[in-house]
Short mmCIF file of C-alpha atoms and ligand atoms in Angstrom, two decimals:
data_model
loop_
_atom_site.label_atom_id
_atom_site.label_comp_id
_atom_site.label_asym_id
_atom_site.label_seq_id
_atom_site.Cartn_x
_atom_site.Cartn_y
_atom_site.Cartn_z
CA MET A 1 53.30 122.71 -47.89
CA ARG A 2 53.23 119.24 -49.44
CA ASN A 3 52.55 115.67 -48.44
CA ASN A 4 55.31 114.02 -50.46
CA PRO A 5 58.30 112.75 -48.52
CA PHE A 6 61.32 115.01 -48.12
CA ILE A 7 63.76 114.93 -51.04
CA PRO A 8 67.20 114.65 -49.42
CA PHE A 9 70.25 116.36 -50.90
CA HIS A 10 71.68 112.95 -51.71
CA VAL A 11 70.75 109.25 -51.69
CA PRO A 12 73.22 106.66 -53.03
CA SER A 13 72.11 104.16 -55.73
CA ILE A 14 72.88 100.70 -54.35
CA GLY A 15 71.34 97.74 -56.16
CA GLU A 16 71.12 93.98 -55.69
CA GLU A 17 74.39 93.60 -57.65
CA GLU A 18 76.28 95.49 -54.94
CA VAL A 19 74.52 93.56 -52.16
CA ARG A 20 75.40 90.21 -53.78
CA GLU A 21 79.05 91.19 -54.39
CA VAL A 22 79.49 92.31 -50.77
CA GLU A 23 77.81 89.13 -49.54
CA ALA A 24 80.09 87.00 -51.72
CA THR A 25 83.07 88.87 -50.30
CA LEU A 26 81.91 88.24 -46.74
CA ARG A 27 81.63 84.53 -47.54
CA SER A 28 84.94 84.38 -49.41
CA GLY A 29 87.22 84.35 -46.39
CA TRP A 30 89.13 87.47 -47.54
CA LEU A 31 87.85 90.83 -46.26
CA THR A 32 90.72 93.28 -46.48
CA THR A 33 92.83 94.30 -49.49
CA GLY A 34 92.94 91.26 -51.78
CA PRO A 35 91.59 89.86 -55.04
CA ARG A 36 88.55 92.16 -55.31
CA THR A 37 90.69 95.24 -54.76
CA ALA A 38 93.12 94.01 -57.44
CA GLN A 39 90.14 93.52 -59.80
CA PHE A 40 88.67 96.94 -58.97
CA GLU A 41 92.04 98.62 -59.62
CA LYS A 42 92.36 96.85 -62.96
CA GLU A 43 88.83 97.71 -64.06
CA PHE A 44 88.94 101.32 -62.87
CA GLY A 45 92.33 101.82 -64.56
CA ALA A 46 90.87 100.41 -67.79
CA TYR A 47 87.78 102.63 -67.48
CA VAL A 48 89.75 105.89 -67.20
CA ARG A 49 92.51 104.46 -69.45
CA ALA A 50 95.37 104.88 -67.00
CA PRO A 51 98.16 102.29 -66.90
CA HIS A 52 98.32 102.30 -63.08
CA ALA A 53 95.53 102.57 -60.51
CA ILE A 54 95.97 102.21 -56.75
CA ALA A 55 92.92 101.81 -54.55
CA VAL A 56 93.02 103.84 -51.33
CA ASN A 57 90.51 104.40 -48.55
CA SER A 58 89.66 107.99 -49.58
CA CYS A 59 90.49 110.68 -52.11
CA THR A 60 92.10 112.53 -49.22
CA ALA A 61 94.43 109.55 -48.70
CA GLY A 62 95.14 109.49 -52.45
CA LEU A 63 96.18 113.16 -52.47
CA HIS A 64 98.33 112.70 -49.37
CA VAL A 65 100.09 109.64 -50.75
CA ALA A 66 100.69 111.39 -54.12
CA PHE A 67 102.25 114.46 -52.49
CA ALA A 68 104.40 112.27 -50.23
CA ALA A 69 105.49 109.97 -53.08
CA LEU A 70 106.44 112.96 -55.23
CA GLY A 71 108.61 114.29 -52.40
CA ILE A 72 106.62 117.49 -51.95
CA GLY A 73 107.35 118.91 -48.50
CA ARG A 74 108.77 121.67 -46.34
CA GLY A 75 109.64 124.84 -48.23
CA ASP A 76 107.45 123.90 -51.20
CA GLU A 77 104.38 125.77 -52.39
CA VAL A 78 101.38 123.99 -53.91
CA ILE A 79 98.79 125.94 -55.86
CA THR A 80 95.13 125.02 -55.60
CA THR A 81 91.65 126.55 -55.72
CA PRO A 82 89.82 128.28 -52.86
CA LEU A 83 86.55 126.61 -53.98
CA THR A 84 87.24 123.11 -52.71
CA PHE A 85 86.79 120.74 -49.80
CA CYS A 86 89.15 121.24 -46.85
CA SER A 87 91.11 118.04 -47.47
CA THR A 88 92.65 119.32 -50.71
CA VAL A 89 94.41 121.87 -48.51
CA HIS A 90 94.90 119.66 -45.43
CA THR A 91 96.93 117.13 -47.40
CA ILE A 92 99.24 119.88 -48.69
CA LEU A 93 99.76 120.91 -45.06
CA HIS A 94 100.23 117.27 -43.95
CA VAL A 95 103.40 116.98 -46.05
CA GLY A 96 104.66 120.31 -44.67
CA ALA A 97 104.13 122.33 -47.85
CA LYS A 98 102.40 125.69 -48.15
CA PRO A 99 99.02 125.86 -49.91
CA VAL A 100 98.67 128.84 -52.25
CA MET A 101 95.24 129.86 -53.51
CA ALA A 102 94.69 130.76 -57.18
CA ASP A 103 91.25 132.29 -57.69
CA ILE A 104 88.47 130.73 -59.76
CA GLY A 105 87.34 131.77 -63.22
CA ALA A 106 83.78 132.41 -64.40
CA ASP A 107 82.99 128.65 -64.56
CA GLY A 108 83.93 128.04 -60.91
CA ASN A 109 87.13 126.13 -61.73
CA ILE A 110 90.64 127.34 -60.95
CA ASP A 111 91.70 130.04 -63.44
CA PRO A 112 94.94 129.17 -65.30
CA GLU A 113 95.81 132.88 -65.50
CA GLU A 114 95.58 133.10 -61.72
CA ILE A 115 97.78 130.01 -61.43
CA ALA A 116 100.39 131.72 -63.62
CA ARG A 117 100.33 134.74 -61.30
CA ALA A 118 100.69 132.56 -58.20
CA ILE A 119 103.81 130.70 -59.39
CA THR A 120 107.02 131.51 -57.47
CA PRO A 121 110.46 129.83 -57.42
CA ARG A 122 109.14 127.69 -54.53
CA THR A 123 106.13 126.31 -56.41
CA ARG A 124 106.35 122.54 -56.85
CA ALA A 125 102.85 121.49 -57.88
CA ILE A 126 99.41 122.50 -59.10
CA VAL A 127 96.27 120.78 -57.75
CA PRO A 128 93.27 121.56 -59.97
CA VAL A 129 89.83 120.48 -58.74
CA HIS A 130 87.20 119.60 -61.36
CA PHE A 131 84.47 121.48 -59.52
CA GLY A 132 81.11 119.73 -59.65
CA GLY A 133 82.38 117.37 -62.37
CA LEU A 134 83.20 120.14 -64.89
CA PRO A 135 86.75 119.57 -66.21
CA CYS A 136 89.36 122.26 -65.59
CA GLU A 137 91.26 123.77 -68.51
CA MET A 138 93.91 121.07 -68.34
CA LYS A 139 95.76 122.06 -71.53
CA ALA A 140 96.57 125.48 -70.06
CA ILE A 141 97.47 123.92 -66.71
CA TRP A 142 99.74 121.28 -68.27
CA ALA A 143 101.44 123.99 -70.35
CA LEU A 144 102.19 126.01 -67.20
CA ALA A 145 103.47 122.90 -65.44
CA ARG A 146 105.77 122.07 -68.35
CA LYS A 147 107.08 125.61 -68.56
CA HIS A 148 107.87 125.83 -64.83
CA GLY A 149 108.76 122.19 -64.13
CA LEU A 150 105.80 121.55 -61.81
CA PHE A 151 103.89 118.43 -60.86
CA VAL A 152 100.15 118.29 -61.56
CA ILE A 153 98.00 116.28 -59.16
CA GLU A 154 94.30 116.42 -60.04
CA ASP A 155 91.69 116.38 -57.29
CA ALA A 156 89.12 114.41 -59.29
CA ALA A 157 86.80 113.82 -56.33
CA HIS A 158 83.86 115.02 -58.48
CA ALA A 159 85.19 113.75 -61.79
CA ALA A 160 84.93 109.96 -62.01
CA GLY A 161 83.43 109.67 -65.50
CA THR A 162 84.18 113.26 -66.55
CA HIS A 163 85.77 113.58 -70.00
CA TYR A 164 88.06 116.44 -70.91
CA GLN A 165 88.02 117.10 -74.67
CA GLY A 166 87.21 113.50 -75.47
CA ARG A 167 89.59 111.87 -72.95
CA PRO A 168 88.46 110.53 -69.56
CA ILE A 169 89.86 112.39 -66.55
CA GLY A 170 92.71 110.14 -65.40
CA MET A 171 93.62 109.01 -68.93
CA SER A 172 97.34 108.71 -69.49
CA GLU A 173 97.93 105.72 -71.74
CA ASP A 174 98.19 107.50 -75.10
CA GLY A 175 101.39 109.49 -74.63
CA GLU A 176 99.46 112.78 -74.71
CA ASP A 177 99.82 115.34 -71.93
CA ALA A 178 98.80 113.86 -68.59
CA SER A 179 99.01 114.73 -64.91
CA ASP A 180 101.45 113.01 -62.58
CA ALA A 181 98.60 111.67 -60.46
CA VAL A 182 94.80 111.88 -60.39
CA ALA A 183 92.86 111.22 -57.16
CA PHE A 184 89.21 110.07 -57.27
CA SER A 185 86.70 109.84 -54.41
CA PHE A 186 84.13 107.11 -53.74
CA TYR A 187 82.62 108.85 -50.73
CA ALA A 188 78.89 108.14 -50.32
CA THR A 189 77.72 111.27 -52.16
CA LYS A 190 80.13 111.10 -55.11
CA ASN A 191 79.45 109.89 -58.69
CA MET A 192 80.03 106.28 -57.63
CA THR A 193 80.60 105.03 -54.11
CA THR A 194 82.28 102.42 -51.96
CA GLY A 195 80.89 104.04 -48.80
CA GLU A 196 84.32 105.56 -48.24
CA GLY A 197 87.12 105.05 -50.72
CA GLY A 198 89.31 106.44 -53.44
CA MET A 199 91.57 105.63 -56.36
CA ILE A 200 94.76 107.23 -57.54
CA THR A 201 95.91 106.83 -61.13
CA THR A 202 99.23 107.66 -62.70
CA PRO A 203 101.07 107.11 -65.98
CA ARG A 204 104.36 106.48 -64.12
CA GLU A 205 105.23 102.96 -63.01
CA SER A 206 107.80 103.97 -60.39
CA LEU A 207 105.43 106.53 -58.88
CA ALA A 208 102.66 103.93 -58.81
CA ALA A 209 104.92 101.50 -56.96
CA ARG A 210 105.91 104.18 -54.46
CA MET A 211 102.29 105.27 -53.83
CA ARG A 212 101.25 101.65 -53.38
CA MET A 213 104.04 101.03 -50.89
CA LEU A 214 103.28 104.23 -48.92
CA SER A 215 99.55 103.48 -48.82
CA LEU A 216 100.21 100.22 -46.92
CA HIS A 217 102.60 100.91 -44.03
CA GLY A 218 105.63 101.38 -46.28
CA MET A 219 105.74 97.59 -46.68
CA ASN A 220 107.26 96.03 -49.76
CA ARG A 221 104.79 93.08 -49.97
CA ASP A 222 101.12 93.16 -49.01
CA ALA A 223 99.21 90.43 -47.18
CA TRP A 224 97.37 89.16 -50.26
CA LYS A 225 100.65 88.73 -52.11
CA ARG A 226 102.11 86.83 -49.15
CA TYR A 227 99.01 84.64 -48.96
CA SER A 228 98.98 84.06 -52.74
CA GLU A 229 102.55 82.87 -52.49
CA ARG A 230 101.41 80.09 -50.15
CA GLY A 231 102.17 81.79 -46.91
CA ASN A 232 105.57 83.23 -47.72
CA TRP A 233 105.32 85.47 -44.65
CA HIS A 234 108.28 87.74 -45.25
CA TYR A 235 107.97 91.50 -45.85
CA GLU A 236 110.12 94.53 -45.09
CA VAL A 237 109.23 98.09 -44.14
CA VAL A 238 111.09 100.46 -46.43
CA ASP A 239 109.51 103.85 -45.66
CA THR A 240 107.23 105.87 -43.34
CA GLY A 241 103.97 104.46 -44.62
CA PHE A 242 100.30 105.17 -44.04
CA LYS A 243 97.27 102.93 -43.45
CA TYR A 244 95.40 103.95 -46.58
CA ASN A 245 94.47 100.65 -48.25
CA LEU A 246 90.96 99.91 -49.54
CA THR A 247 89.31 96.70 -48.30
CA ASP A 248 87.78 94.00 -50.50
CA LEU A 249 84.39 94.74 -48.91
CA GLN A 250 84.61 98.27 -50.29
CA SER A 251 86.06 97.14 -53.62
CA ALA A 252 83.08 94.77 -53.97
CA LEU A 253 80.86 97.87 -54.01
CA GLY A 254 83.25 99.66 -56.35
CA ILE A 255 83.34 96.85 -58.93
CA GLN A 256 79.54 96.95 -59.28
CA GLN A 257 79.23 100.76 -59.06
CA LEU A 258 81.83 101.25 -61.79
CA ARG A 259 79.69 99.19 -64.18
CA LYS A 260 76.83 101.65 -63.60
CA LEU A 261 78.87 104.85 -63.70
CA ASP A 262 78.11 105.75 -67.33
CA SER A 263 74.38 105.23 -66.82
CA PHE A 264 74.55 107.24 -63.57
CA ILE A 265 76.13 110.11 -65.51
CA GLU A 266 73.54 109.84 -68.28
CA THR A 267 70.79 110.24 -65.69
CA ARG A 268 72.58 113.11 -63.97
CA THR A 269 72.99 114.85 -67.36
CA TYR A 270 69.31 114.33 -68.21
CA TYR A 271 68.25 115.76 -64.83
CA ALA A 272 70.64 118.71 -65.14
CA LYS A 273 69.01 119.47 -68.51
CA ILE A 274 65.59 119.50 -66.84
CA TYR A 275 66.85 122.03 -64.28
CA ASN A 276 68.34 124.09 -67.11
CA GLN A 277 65.12 123.99 -69.13
CA VAL A 278 62.79 124.91 -66.28
CA LEU A 279 65.03 127.71 -65.02
CA ALA A 280 66.17 129.04 -68.40
CA GLY A 281 65.56 132.74 -68.87
CA MET A 282 64.94 133.48 -65.19
CA GLU A 283 66.98 136.57 -64.46
CA GLU A 284 67.03 135.84 -60.71
CA VAL A 285 69.50 132.99 -61.26
CA GLU A 286 72.55 132.05 -63.25
CA LEU A 287 72.75 128.44 -64.44
CA PRO A 288 75.90 126.31 -64.07
CA ALA A 289 78.54 126.33 -66.81
CA ASP A 290 78.95 123.40 -69.19
CA ALA A 291 81.90 122.39 -71.35
CA PRO A 292 80.77 121.82 -74.93
CA ARG A 293 83.72 119.67 -76.09
CA SER A 294 83.89 117.65 -72.87
CA ARG A 295 81.61 115.44 -70.76
CA HIS A 296 80.46 117.12 -67.56
CA ALA A 297 79.81 114.40 -64.94
CA TRP A 298 77.18 116.62 -63.29
CA HIS A 299 78.29 115.63 -59.80
CA LEU A 300 76.78 118.90 -58.60
CA TYR A 301 74.17 121.29 -59.93
CA VAL A 302 75.21 124.62 -58.45
CA LEU A 303 72.74 127.43 -58.92
CA ARG A 304 73.95 131.03 -58.58
CA LEU A 305 71.39 133.40 -57.11
CA ASN A 306 71.34 136.95 -58.44
CA LEU A 307 70.87 138.36 -54.97
CA ASN A 308 70.33 141.92 -56.18
CA MET A 309 67.10 140.74 -57.86
CA LEU A 310 65.76 138.90 -54.81
CA ASN A 311 64.46 140.04 -51.46
CA ILE A 312 65.86 136.98 -49.70
CA ASP A 313 69.42 135.82 -49.15
CA ARG A 314 70.91 132.36 -49.77
CA GLY A 315 70.10 131.16 -46.24
CA GLU A 316 66.44 132.12 -46.65
CA PHE A 317 66.37 130.51 -50.09
CA ILE A 318 67.61 127.24 -48.57
CA GLU A 319 65.01 127.56 -45.82
CA GLU A 320 62.27 128.08 -48.43
CA LEU A 321 63.44 124.93 -50.25
CA ARG A 322 63.41 123.01 -46.97
CA ARG A 323 59.85 124.17 -46.27
CA ARG A 324 58.85 122.74 -49.64
CA GLY A 325 60.49 119.44 -48.70
CA VAL A 326 63.72 119.84 -50.65
CA GLY A 327 67.21 119.31 -49.22
CA SER A 328 70.12 121.30 -50.61
CA SER A 329 73.73 122.07 -49.79
CA VAL A 330 76.53 124.58 -50.41
CA HIS A 331 79.77 123.72 -52.22
CA PHE A 332 81.97 125.07 -50.85
CA ILE A 333 82.71 127.53 -48.09
CA PRO A 334 85.86 129.03 -49.69
CA ILE A 335 89.06 127.90 -47.97
CA PRO A 336 90.07 131.37 -46.68
CA LEU A 337 86.74 131.71 -44.81
CA HIS A 338 87.35 128.73 -42.50
CA PRO A 339 88.76 129.98 -39.19
CA TYR A 340 91.65 127.50 -39.27
CA PHE A 341 92.83 128.50 -42.74
CA ALA A 342 92.10 132.18 -42.14
CA ARG A 343 94.91 132.23 -39.56
CA MET A 344 97.54 130.87 -41.91
CA PRO A 345 99.33 132.03 -45.05
CA VAL A 346 96.77 130.37 -47.36
CA ALA A 347 94.65 133.46 -47.02
CA GLN A 348 97.42 135.75 -48.21
CA ARG A 349 96.59 135.56 -51.92
CA PRO A 350 93.24 137.27 -52.35
CA CYS A 351 90.42 135.32 -54.02
CA PRO A 352 87.80 138.00 -54.66
CA ARG A 353 85.88 135.95 -57.23
CA ALA A 354 85.46 132.94 -54.94
CA LEU A 355 84.46 135.19 -52.03
CA LYS A 356 81.98 137.09 -54.17
CA LEU A 357 80.47 133.90 -55.54
CA TYR A 358 80.12 132.16 -52.19
CA PRO A 359 76.97 133.94 -50.85
CA ARG A 360 75.18 133.17 -54.15
CA ILE A 361 75.68 129.41 -54.48
CA VAL A 362 73.23 126.60 -53.69
CA SER A 363 73.65 122.96 -54.75
CA LEU A 364 70.33 121.37 -55.73
CA PRO A 365 69.74 117.62 -55.27
CA LEU A 366 70.97 115.75 -58.37
CA TYR A 367 71.48 111.99 -58.33
CA PRO A 368 70.24 108.92 -60.20
CA ALA A 369 68.15 107.68 -57.26
CA MET A 370 65.84 110.69 -57.79
CA THR A 371 62.80 110.23 -59.98
CA GLU A 372 62.15 112.61 -62.86
CA GLU A 373 59.04 113.71 -61.00
CA GLN A 374 61.17 114.69 -58.02
CA VAL A 375 63.58 116.62 -60.24
CA ARG A 376 60.66 118.52 -61.79
CA TYR A 377 59.24 119.18 -58.32
CA VAL A 378 62.59 120.65 -57.18
CA ALA A 379 62.86 122.78 -60.33
CA ASP A 380 59.29 124.06 -59.91
CA SER A 381 59.96 124.79 -56.25
CA VAL A 382 63.03 126.85 -57.16
CA LYS A 383 61.01 128.74 -59.75
CA ASP A 384 58.21 129.33 -57.28
CA ILE A 385 60.61 130.70 -54.65
CA LEU A 386 62.28 132.99 -57.17
CA MET A 387 58.93 134.35 -58.44
CA SER A 388 57.58 135.01 -54.98
CA HIS A 389 60.76 136.73 -53.79
CA LYS A 390 61.48 139.02 -56.70
CA ARG A 391 62.83 142.28 -55.48
CA ASP A 392 60.58 144.94 -57.02
CA GLY A 393 60.87 148.70 -57.39
CA ARG A 394 58.71 149.29 -54.33
CA VAL A 395 61.13 147.35 -52.13
CA LEU A 396 64.10 149.21 -53.58
CA LEU A 397 62.36 152.58 -52.97
CA HIS A 398 61.51 151.55 -49.46
CA GLU A 399 65.12 150.57 -48.80
CA ALA A 400 66.40 153.77 -50.33
CA GLY A 401 64.09 155.76 -48.10
C1 PLP B 501 84.83 114.75 -51.35
C2 PLP B 501 86.00 115.57 -51.74
C3 PLP B 501 87.30 115.25 -51.34
C4 PLP B 501 87.58 114.18 -50.35
O1 PLP B 501 87.19 112.94 -50.76
P1 PLP B 501 87.21 111.75 -49.68
O2 PLP B 501 87.14 110.53 -50.52
O3 PLP B 501 86.05 111.95 -48.78
O4 PLP B 501 88.52 111.87 -48.97
C5 PLP B 501 88.35 115.98 -51.85
N1 PLP B 501 88.14 117.02 -52.68
C6 PLP B 501 86.92 117.39 -53.06
C7 PLP B 501 86.75 118.52 -54.00
C8 PLP B 501 85.79 116.69 -52.58
O5 PLP B 501 84.56 117.09 -52.91
#
């Protein structure tokens, strides 16, 4: 249908700065967790304005370490959203707790009213996910947590650079309401990347120390510290730790990516606006929600198909995009629909809104490595598909007959 190269769903933006920083790390003689990781933690903490930041090798690791450090475990219930990646729920299961689904609201984020309904005497924590980079209603969530004595651990995998009502997600230095821990992802497709990686921030010094210790074998002194102290080799293992540390090779990427994060988000926002403008007023689709008093990071642009106005389903829509040379994806298959989770108690709280939304959602490519021309091509392709697959009266009559 076209001669242009395929537009993939995602391509990371890696520049010469990243290449040089990784090369310098390779030549430095220190590859694993060391000075660059310490620098990355300091700079990321300053960026989100959190007093403590611990680099880990994934957001999944960050969530796991936070739950473990907070003592969440057997007999506890943890409330989260059905519209998330599997690892939000896996990590709850890893510590022996029971995941409880609270359905989404109209914007795709967890609905605070549903959280309130899901709270039982066994509830210990709430894990909101800022879906696609749109901040959750944290004020309502913090109020519930305060009222019921619950921890809040944010899955901010999509939300590096998101602001909630003027404060960066992760911010906890101003004495205002804040979550116990916030876990970010630097997976290759996220707002900024270290290939694989994550960061966990917290306002609490003792919790930070405990998460740091658990993320590195439960050891009380890491290798860089021992080296810095001129080969004082001694350390002790004080807990059941994990191997979740981030290497200096990855932190080298992170240091340079963090400096570009604001400009990445500016580009994402500009491109999201183009999608909005081209598709505005088309009744075959619903455009993604925005948060007027906040900064959406536009990690994802999730289009909602109005299937009753189309003569194709989501799968055929994706196939039509692919035929026009456009990659896309779906975020997410709701947790209760995965066979593994379907067999366990997570599915017991019904999530009709997430299940109803699921067949309608398609994530369009949206990343700073795209050109504006590519964004306009994708938008025009979507429009073209919608126009040529309008369900008209004749089709309805035919189906009725
Ligand atoms: C990507 C993602 C994760 C996991 O992040 P990793 O860094 O790959 O562990 C967790 N939650 C959500 C919502 C995600 O999209």
